PDB file of C-alpha atoms in Angstrom:
ATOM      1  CA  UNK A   1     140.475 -28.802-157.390  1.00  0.00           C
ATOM      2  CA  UNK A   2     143.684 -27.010-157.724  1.00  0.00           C
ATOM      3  CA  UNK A   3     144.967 -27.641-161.586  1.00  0.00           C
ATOM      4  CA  UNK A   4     148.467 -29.307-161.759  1.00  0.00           C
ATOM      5  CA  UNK A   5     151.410 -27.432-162.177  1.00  0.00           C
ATOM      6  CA  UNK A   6     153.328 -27.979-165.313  1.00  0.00           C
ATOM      7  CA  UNK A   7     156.079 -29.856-165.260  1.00  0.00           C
ATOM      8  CA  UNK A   8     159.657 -27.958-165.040  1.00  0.00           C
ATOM      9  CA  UNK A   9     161.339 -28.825-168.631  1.00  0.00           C
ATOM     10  CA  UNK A  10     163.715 -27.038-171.334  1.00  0.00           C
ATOM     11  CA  UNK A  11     160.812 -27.317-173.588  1.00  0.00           C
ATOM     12  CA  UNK A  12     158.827 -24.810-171.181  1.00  0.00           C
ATOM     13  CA  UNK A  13     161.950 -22.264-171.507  1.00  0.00           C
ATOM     14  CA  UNK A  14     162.596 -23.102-175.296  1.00  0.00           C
ATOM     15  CA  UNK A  15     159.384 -21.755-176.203  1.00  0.00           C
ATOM     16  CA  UNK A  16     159.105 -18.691-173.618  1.00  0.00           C
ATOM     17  CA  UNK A  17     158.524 -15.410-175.212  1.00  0.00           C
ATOM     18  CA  UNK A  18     160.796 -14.090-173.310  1.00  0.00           C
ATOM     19  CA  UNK A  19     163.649 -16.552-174.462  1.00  0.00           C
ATOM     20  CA  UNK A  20     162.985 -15.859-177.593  1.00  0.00           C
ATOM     21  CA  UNK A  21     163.246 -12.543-177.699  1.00  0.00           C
ATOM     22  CA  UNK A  22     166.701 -13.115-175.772  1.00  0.00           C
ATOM     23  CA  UNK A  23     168.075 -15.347-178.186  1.00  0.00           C
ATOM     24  CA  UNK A  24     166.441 -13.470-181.652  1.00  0.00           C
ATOM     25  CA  UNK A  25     168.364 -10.150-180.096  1.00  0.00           C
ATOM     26  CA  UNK A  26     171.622 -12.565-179.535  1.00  0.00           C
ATOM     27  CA  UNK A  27     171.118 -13.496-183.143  1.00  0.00           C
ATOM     28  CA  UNK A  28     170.297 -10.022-184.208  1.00  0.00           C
ATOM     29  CA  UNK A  29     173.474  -8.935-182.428  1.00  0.00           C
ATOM     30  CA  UNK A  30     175.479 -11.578-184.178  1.00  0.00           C
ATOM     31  CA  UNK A  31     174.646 -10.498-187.385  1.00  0.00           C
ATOM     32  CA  UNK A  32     174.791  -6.922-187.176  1.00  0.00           C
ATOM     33  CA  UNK A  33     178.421  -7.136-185.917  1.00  0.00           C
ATOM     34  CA  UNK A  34     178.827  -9.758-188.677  1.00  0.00           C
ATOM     35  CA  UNK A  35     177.821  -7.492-191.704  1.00  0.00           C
ATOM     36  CA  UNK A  36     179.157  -3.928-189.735  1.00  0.00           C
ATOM     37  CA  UNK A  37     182.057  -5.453-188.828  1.00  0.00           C
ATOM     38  CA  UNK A  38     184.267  -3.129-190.959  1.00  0.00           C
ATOM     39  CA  UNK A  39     183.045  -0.672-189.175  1.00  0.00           C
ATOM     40  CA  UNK A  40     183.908  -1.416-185.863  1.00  0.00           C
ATOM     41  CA  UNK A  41     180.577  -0.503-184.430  1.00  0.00           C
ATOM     42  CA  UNK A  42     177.320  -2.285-182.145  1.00  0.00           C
ATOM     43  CA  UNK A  43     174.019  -2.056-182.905  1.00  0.00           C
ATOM     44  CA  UNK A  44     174.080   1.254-179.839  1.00  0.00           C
ATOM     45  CA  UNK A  45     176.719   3.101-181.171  1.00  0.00           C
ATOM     46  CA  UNK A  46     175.086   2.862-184.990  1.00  0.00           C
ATOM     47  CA  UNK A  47     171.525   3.721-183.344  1.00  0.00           C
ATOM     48  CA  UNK A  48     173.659   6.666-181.047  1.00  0.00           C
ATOM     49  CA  UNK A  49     175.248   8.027-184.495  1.00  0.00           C
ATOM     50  CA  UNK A  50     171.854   8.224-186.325  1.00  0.00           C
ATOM     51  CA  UNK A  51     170.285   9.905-182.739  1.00  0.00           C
ATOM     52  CA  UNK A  52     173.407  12.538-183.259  1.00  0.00           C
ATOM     53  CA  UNK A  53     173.466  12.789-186.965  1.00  0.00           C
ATOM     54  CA  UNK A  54     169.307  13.541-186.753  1.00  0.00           C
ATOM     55  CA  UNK A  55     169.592  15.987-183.236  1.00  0.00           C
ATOM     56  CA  UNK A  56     172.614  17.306-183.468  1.00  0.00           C
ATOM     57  CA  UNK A  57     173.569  18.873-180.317  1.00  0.00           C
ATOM     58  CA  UNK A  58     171.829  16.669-178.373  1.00  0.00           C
ATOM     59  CA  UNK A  59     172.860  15.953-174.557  1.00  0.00           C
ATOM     60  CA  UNK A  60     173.211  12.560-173.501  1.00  0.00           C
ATOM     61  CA  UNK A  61     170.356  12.618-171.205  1.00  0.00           C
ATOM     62  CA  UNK A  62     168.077  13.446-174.461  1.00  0.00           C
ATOM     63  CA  UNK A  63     170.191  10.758-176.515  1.00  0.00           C
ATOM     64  CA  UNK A  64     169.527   8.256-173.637  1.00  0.00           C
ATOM     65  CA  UNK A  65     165.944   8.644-174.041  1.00  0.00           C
ATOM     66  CA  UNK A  66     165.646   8.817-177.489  1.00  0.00           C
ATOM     67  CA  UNK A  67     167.333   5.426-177.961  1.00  0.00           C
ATOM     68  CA  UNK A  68     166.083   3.995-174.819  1.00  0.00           C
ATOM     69  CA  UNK A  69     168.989   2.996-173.871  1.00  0.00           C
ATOM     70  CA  UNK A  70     170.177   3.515-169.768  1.00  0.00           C
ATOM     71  CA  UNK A  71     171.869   6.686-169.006  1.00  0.00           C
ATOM     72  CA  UNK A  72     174.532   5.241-167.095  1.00  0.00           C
ATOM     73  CA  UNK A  73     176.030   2.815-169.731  1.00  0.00           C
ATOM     74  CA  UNK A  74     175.248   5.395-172.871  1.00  0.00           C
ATOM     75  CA  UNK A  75     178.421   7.173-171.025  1.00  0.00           C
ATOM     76  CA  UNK A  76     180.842   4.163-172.376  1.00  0.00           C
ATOM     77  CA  UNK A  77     178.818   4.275-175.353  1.00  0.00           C
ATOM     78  CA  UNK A  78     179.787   7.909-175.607  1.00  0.00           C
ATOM     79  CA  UNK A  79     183.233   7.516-174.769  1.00  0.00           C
ATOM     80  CA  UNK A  80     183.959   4.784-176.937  1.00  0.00           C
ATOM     81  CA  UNK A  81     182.379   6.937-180.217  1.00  0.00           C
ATOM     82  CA  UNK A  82     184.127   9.619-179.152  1.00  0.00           C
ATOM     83  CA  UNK A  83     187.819   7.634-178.659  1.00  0.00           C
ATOM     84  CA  UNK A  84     187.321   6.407-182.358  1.00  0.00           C
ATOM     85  CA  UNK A  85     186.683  10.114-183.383  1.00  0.00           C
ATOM     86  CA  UNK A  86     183.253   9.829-184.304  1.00  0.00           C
ATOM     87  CA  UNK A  87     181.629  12.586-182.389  1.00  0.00           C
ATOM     88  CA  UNK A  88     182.738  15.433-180.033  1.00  0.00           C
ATOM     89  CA  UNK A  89     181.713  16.870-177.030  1.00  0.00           C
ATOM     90  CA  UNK A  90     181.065  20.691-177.074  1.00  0.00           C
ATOM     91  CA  UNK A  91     180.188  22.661-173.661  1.00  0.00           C
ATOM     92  CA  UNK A  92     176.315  23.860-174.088  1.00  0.00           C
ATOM     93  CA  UNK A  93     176.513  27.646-174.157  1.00  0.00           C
ATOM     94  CA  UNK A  94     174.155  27.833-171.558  1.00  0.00           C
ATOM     95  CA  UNK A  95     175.537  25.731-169.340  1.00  0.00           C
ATOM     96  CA  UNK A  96     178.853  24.592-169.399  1.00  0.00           C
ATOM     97  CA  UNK A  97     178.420  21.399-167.209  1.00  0.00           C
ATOM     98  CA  UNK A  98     176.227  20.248-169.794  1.00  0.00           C
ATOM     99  CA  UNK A  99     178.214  18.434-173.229  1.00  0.00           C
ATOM    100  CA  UNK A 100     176.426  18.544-176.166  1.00  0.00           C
ATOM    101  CA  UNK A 101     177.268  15.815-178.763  1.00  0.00           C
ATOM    102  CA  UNK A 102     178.116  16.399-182.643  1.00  0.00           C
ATOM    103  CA  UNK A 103     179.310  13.986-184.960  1.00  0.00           C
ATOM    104  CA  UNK A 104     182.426  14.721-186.751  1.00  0.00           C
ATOM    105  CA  UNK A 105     183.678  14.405-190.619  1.00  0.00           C
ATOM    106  CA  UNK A 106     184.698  11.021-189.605  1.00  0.00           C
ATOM    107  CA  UNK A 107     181.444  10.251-187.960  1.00  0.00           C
ATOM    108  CA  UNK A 108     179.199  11.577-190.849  1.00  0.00           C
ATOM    109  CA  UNK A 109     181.263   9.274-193.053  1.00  0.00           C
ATOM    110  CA  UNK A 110     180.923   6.435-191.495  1.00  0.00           C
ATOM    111  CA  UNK A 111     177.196   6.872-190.827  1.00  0.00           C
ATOM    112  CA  UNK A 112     176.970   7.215-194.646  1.00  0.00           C
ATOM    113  CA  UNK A 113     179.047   4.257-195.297  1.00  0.00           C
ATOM    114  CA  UNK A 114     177.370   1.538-192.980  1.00  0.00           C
ATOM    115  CA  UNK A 115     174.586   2.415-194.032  1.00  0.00           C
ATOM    116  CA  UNK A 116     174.117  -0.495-196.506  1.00  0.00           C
ATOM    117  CA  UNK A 117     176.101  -3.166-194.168  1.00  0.00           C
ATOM    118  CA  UNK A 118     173.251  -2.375-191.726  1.00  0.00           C
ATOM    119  CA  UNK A 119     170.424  -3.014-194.424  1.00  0.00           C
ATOM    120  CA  UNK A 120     172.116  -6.055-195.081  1.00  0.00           C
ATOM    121  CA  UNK A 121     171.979  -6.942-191.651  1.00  0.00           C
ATOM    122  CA  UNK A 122     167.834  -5.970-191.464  1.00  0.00           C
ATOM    123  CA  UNK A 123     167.542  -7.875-194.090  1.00  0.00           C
ATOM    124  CA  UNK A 124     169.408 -11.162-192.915  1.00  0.00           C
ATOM    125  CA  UNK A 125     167.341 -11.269-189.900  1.00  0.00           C
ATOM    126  CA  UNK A 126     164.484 -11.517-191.611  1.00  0.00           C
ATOM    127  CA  UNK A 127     165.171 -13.597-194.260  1.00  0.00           C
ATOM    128  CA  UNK A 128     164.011 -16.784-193.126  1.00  0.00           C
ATOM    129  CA  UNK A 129     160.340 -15.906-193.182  1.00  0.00           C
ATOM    130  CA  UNK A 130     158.061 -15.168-195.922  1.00  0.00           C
ATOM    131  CA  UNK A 131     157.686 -12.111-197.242  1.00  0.00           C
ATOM    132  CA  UNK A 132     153.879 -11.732-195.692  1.00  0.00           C
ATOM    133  CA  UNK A 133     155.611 -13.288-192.408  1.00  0.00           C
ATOM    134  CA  UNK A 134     158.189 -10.318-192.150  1.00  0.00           C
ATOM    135  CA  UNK A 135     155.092  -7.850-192.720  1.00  0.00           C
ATOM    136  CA  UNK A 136     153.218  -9.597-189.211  1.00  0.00           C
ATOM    137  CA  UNK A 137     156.365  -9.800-187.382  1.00  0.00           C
ATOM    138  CA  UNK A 138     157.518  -6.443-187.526  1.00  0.00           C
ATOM    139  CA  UNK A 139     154.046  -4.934-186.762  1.00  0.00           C
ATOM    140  CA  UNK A 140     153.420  -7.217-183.956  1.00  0.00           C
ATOM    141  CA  UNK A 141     156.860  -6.478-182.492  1.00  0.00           C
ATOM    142  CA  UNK A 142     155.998  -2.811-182.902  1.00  0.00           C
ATOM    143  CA  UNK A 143     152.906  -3.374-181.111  1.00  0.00           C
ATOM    144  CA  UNK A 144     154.315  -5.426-178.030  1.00  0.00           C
ATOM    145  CA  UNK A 145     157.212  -2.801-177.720  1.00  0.00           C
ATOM    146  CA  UNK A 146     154.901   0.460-177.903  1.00  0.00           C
ATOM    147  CA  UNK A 147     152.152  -1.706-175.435  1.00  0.00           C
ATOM    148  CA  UNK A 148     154.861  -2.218-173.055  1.00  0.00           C
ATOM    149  CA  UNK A 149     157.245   0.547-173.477  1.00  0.00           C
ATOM    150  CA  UNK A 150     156.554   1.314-170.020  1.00  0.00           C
ATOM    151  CA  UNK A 151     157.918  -1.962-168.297  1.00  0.00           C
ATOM    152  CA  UNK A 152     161.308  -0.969-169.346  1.00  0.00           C
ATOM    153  CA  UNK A 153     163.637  -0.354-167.682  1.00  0.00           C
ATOM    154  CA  UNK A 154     164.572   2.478-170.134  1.00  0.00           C
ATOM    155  CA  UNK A 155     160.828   3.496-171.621  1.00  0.00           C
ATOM    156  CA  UNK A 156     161.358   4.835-175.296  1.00  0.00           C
ATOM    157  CA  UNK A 157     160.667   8.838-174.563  1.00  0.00           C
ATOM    158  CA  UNK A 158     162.024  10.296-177.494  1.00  0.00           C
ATOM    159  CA  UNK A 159     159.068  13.180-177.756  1.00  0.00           C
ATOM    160  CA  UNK A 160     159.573  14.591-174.299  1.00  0.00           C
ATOM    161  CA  UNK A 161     163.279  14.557-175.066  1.00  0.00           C
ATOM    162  CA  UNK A 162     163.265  16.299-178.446  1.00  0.00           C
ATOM    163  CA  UNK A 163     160.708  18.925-177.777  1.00  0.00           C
ATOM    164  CA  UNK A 164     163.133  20.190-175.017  1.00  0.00           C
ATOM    165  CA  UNK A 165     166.001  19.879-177.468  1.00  0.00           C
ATOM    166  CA  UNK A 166     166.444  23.365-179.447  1.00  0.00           C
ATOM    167  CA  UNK A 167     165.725  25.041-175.563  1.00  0.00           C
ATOM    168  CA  UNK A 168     169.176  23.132-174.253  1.00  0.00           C
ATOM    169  CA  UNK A 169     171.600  24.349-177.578  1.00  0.00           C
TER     170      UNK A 169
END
């Protein structure tokens, strides 16, 4: 005998791991923009700076895949760090099609200076569970993302980019 369906309720999406995870990254949103917002920055453009800052001369094609974040959007991403004089664009001496990206003074500054506004923020979104709690969390999360890192749309693929990386300078 064919087992009954369950019923369609709010309680069956409330409790959905995957509108959870929607509304934890609307709250983790929230509160990074909430403790960085003297800096004017989203939780892309901080994870694009520390891609730059740690491979510098990195294309965005490489940056892309090191953040896992689409190609395609990165570009306004990229423009938007570069329009607040955070990084620059520099012609690849191999191929001038190809813009490598460098963080400025003003970049490297900033970087340094959020830098505690973004701990803050870590922190925040964590703070609500005990201490043993966090510890779970984080390494479960770690596990579900690696396990399923290839159901993105945008798979983490930071190694293949990087080992490529001094090659394209």
């Amino acid at each position: 005998m064919p087992s009954k369906p369950p019923p369609i309720t709010m309680d069956a999406v409330y409790t959905a791991p995957g509108y959870l995870f929607r509304r934890m990254q609307q709250i983790a949103v929230s509160i990074f923009v909430e403790e960085c917002s003297a800096f004017d920055l989203t939780p892309v453009q901080y994870a694009a700076l520390v891609a730059i800052h740690t491979h510098p001369g990195i294309d965005a094609t490489r940056l892309s895949a090191v953040i896992a974040f689409d190609r395609s959007t990165l570009g306004n991403v990229i423009e938007r760090l570069e329009s607040k004089a955070l990084i620059e664009r520099k012609p690849s001496r191999e191929d001038k099609r190809v813009k490598l990206l460098h963080l400025t003074k003003a970049g490297a500054i900033v970087l340094r200076d959020i830098m505690s506004s973004v701990e803050r923020a870590q922190v925040r979104m964590l703070q609500p569970l005990k201490p043993a709690d966090r510890k779970t969390l984080l390494a479960l999360l770690t596990q579900l993302v690696d396990l399923n890192n290839e159901a993105s749309r945008v798979p983490l693929r930071a190694e293949d980019a990087l080992e490529h990386l001094g090659k394209s300078n």
